[in-house]
Amino acid sequence: HDEYHEHDEL
Amino acid sequence: MNIFRLAGDMTHLASVLVLLLKIHTIKSCAGVSLRTQELYAIVFATRYLDIFTSFVSVYNTFMKLVFLGSSFSIVWYMRYHKAVHRTYDREQDTFRHWFLVLPCLVLALLIHEKFTFLEVLWTFSLYLEAVAILPQLVLLQRTRNIDNLTGQYIFLLGGYRGLYILNWIYRYFTEPHFVHWITWIAGLVQTLLYADFFYYYFLRFIGGRGVE
């Protein structure tokens, strides 16, 4: 899956 | 985006605004730890490097810019604005904050999800955010008299952490494969440190003026 996609929080 | 996450972000934003209000209008940073604020500036600078490489939403990018800008401007005010700097409790704010940075960096190099530059720095920012409040906690214990705005700042920061945990619980049950051990454990440690903060915050209001 997209490498940085999970960092959708601040 | 769920209601807990949004409420958490708004609480976080409110905490920063309260701090900026205190610094801007009262020209005072009494009771505020510059070392904690410097750690937050490092936290946001290392976490939001992905602002250049990944786009989640206009909301995310906007909030990242707000947190970056506000954290660095708070540090600037406390260090270089004459009237604000005069109110800084320099003698009390002596926590060796650099001793927190190095262990967090080593830990991020050892324990991470992926060994890439951005990912290790992102993990480092999670570990550092978890302990960044410690200099503020020490300063609070030393100064004893905290004013309303400082108290509200701390209260809002704690609320932000608590709401993020509710957000993770919600996401765990509503989104498939939403498992982020590093984020959760670092967030839990951070929230427990804030629980200590709340203890002093409530003592301040229950017991009147001082924190014993």
PDB file of C-alpha atoms in Angstrom, chain A, chain B residues 5 48 114 116 118-119 122 167-168 171:
ATOM      1  CA  HIS A   1       0.000   0.000   0.000  1.00  0.00           C
ATOM      2  CA  ASP A   2       0.966   3.650  -0.266  1.00  0.00           C
ATOM      3  CA  GLU A   3       3.971   4.206   1.975  1.00  0.00           C
ATOM      4  CA  TYR A   4       2.888   7.376   3.727  1.00  0.00           C
ATOM      5  CA  HIS A   5      -0.810   7.092   3.301  1.00  0.00           C
ATOM      6  CA  GLU A   6      -1.378   5.986   6.878  1.00  0.00           C
ATOM      7  CA  HIS A   7       0.026   9.252   8.278  1.00  0.00           C
ATOM      8  CA  ASP A   8      -3.249  11.067   7.876  1.00  0.00           C
ATOM      9  CA  GLU A   9      -3.275  12.358  11.457  1.00  0.00           C
ATOM     10  CA  LEU A  10      -1.599  15.473  12.799  1.00  0.00           C
TER      11      LEU A  10
ATOM     12  CA  ARG B   5     -10.331  13.372  15.666  1.00  0.00           C
ATOM     13  CA  TYR B  48       5.584  17.417   8.925  1.00  0.00           C
ATOM     14  CA  LYS B 114      10.005   1.342   7.926  1.00  0.00           C
ATOM     15  CA  THR B 116      13.434   5.372   5.589  1.00  0.00           C
ATOM     16  CA  LEU B 118      11.033  10.375   6.589  1.00  0.00           C
ATOM     17  CA  GLU B 119       9.625   7.398   8.473  1.00  0.00           C
ATOM     18  CA  TRP B 122       8.219  10.744  11.812  1.00  0.00           C
ATOM     19  CA  ASN B 167     -10.276   8.594  17.807  1.00  0.00           C
ATOM     20  CA  TRP B 168      -7.922   5.595  17.619  1.00  0.00           C
ATOM     21  CA  ARG B 171     -10.894   3.980  13.921  1.00  0.00           C
TER      22      ARG B 171
END
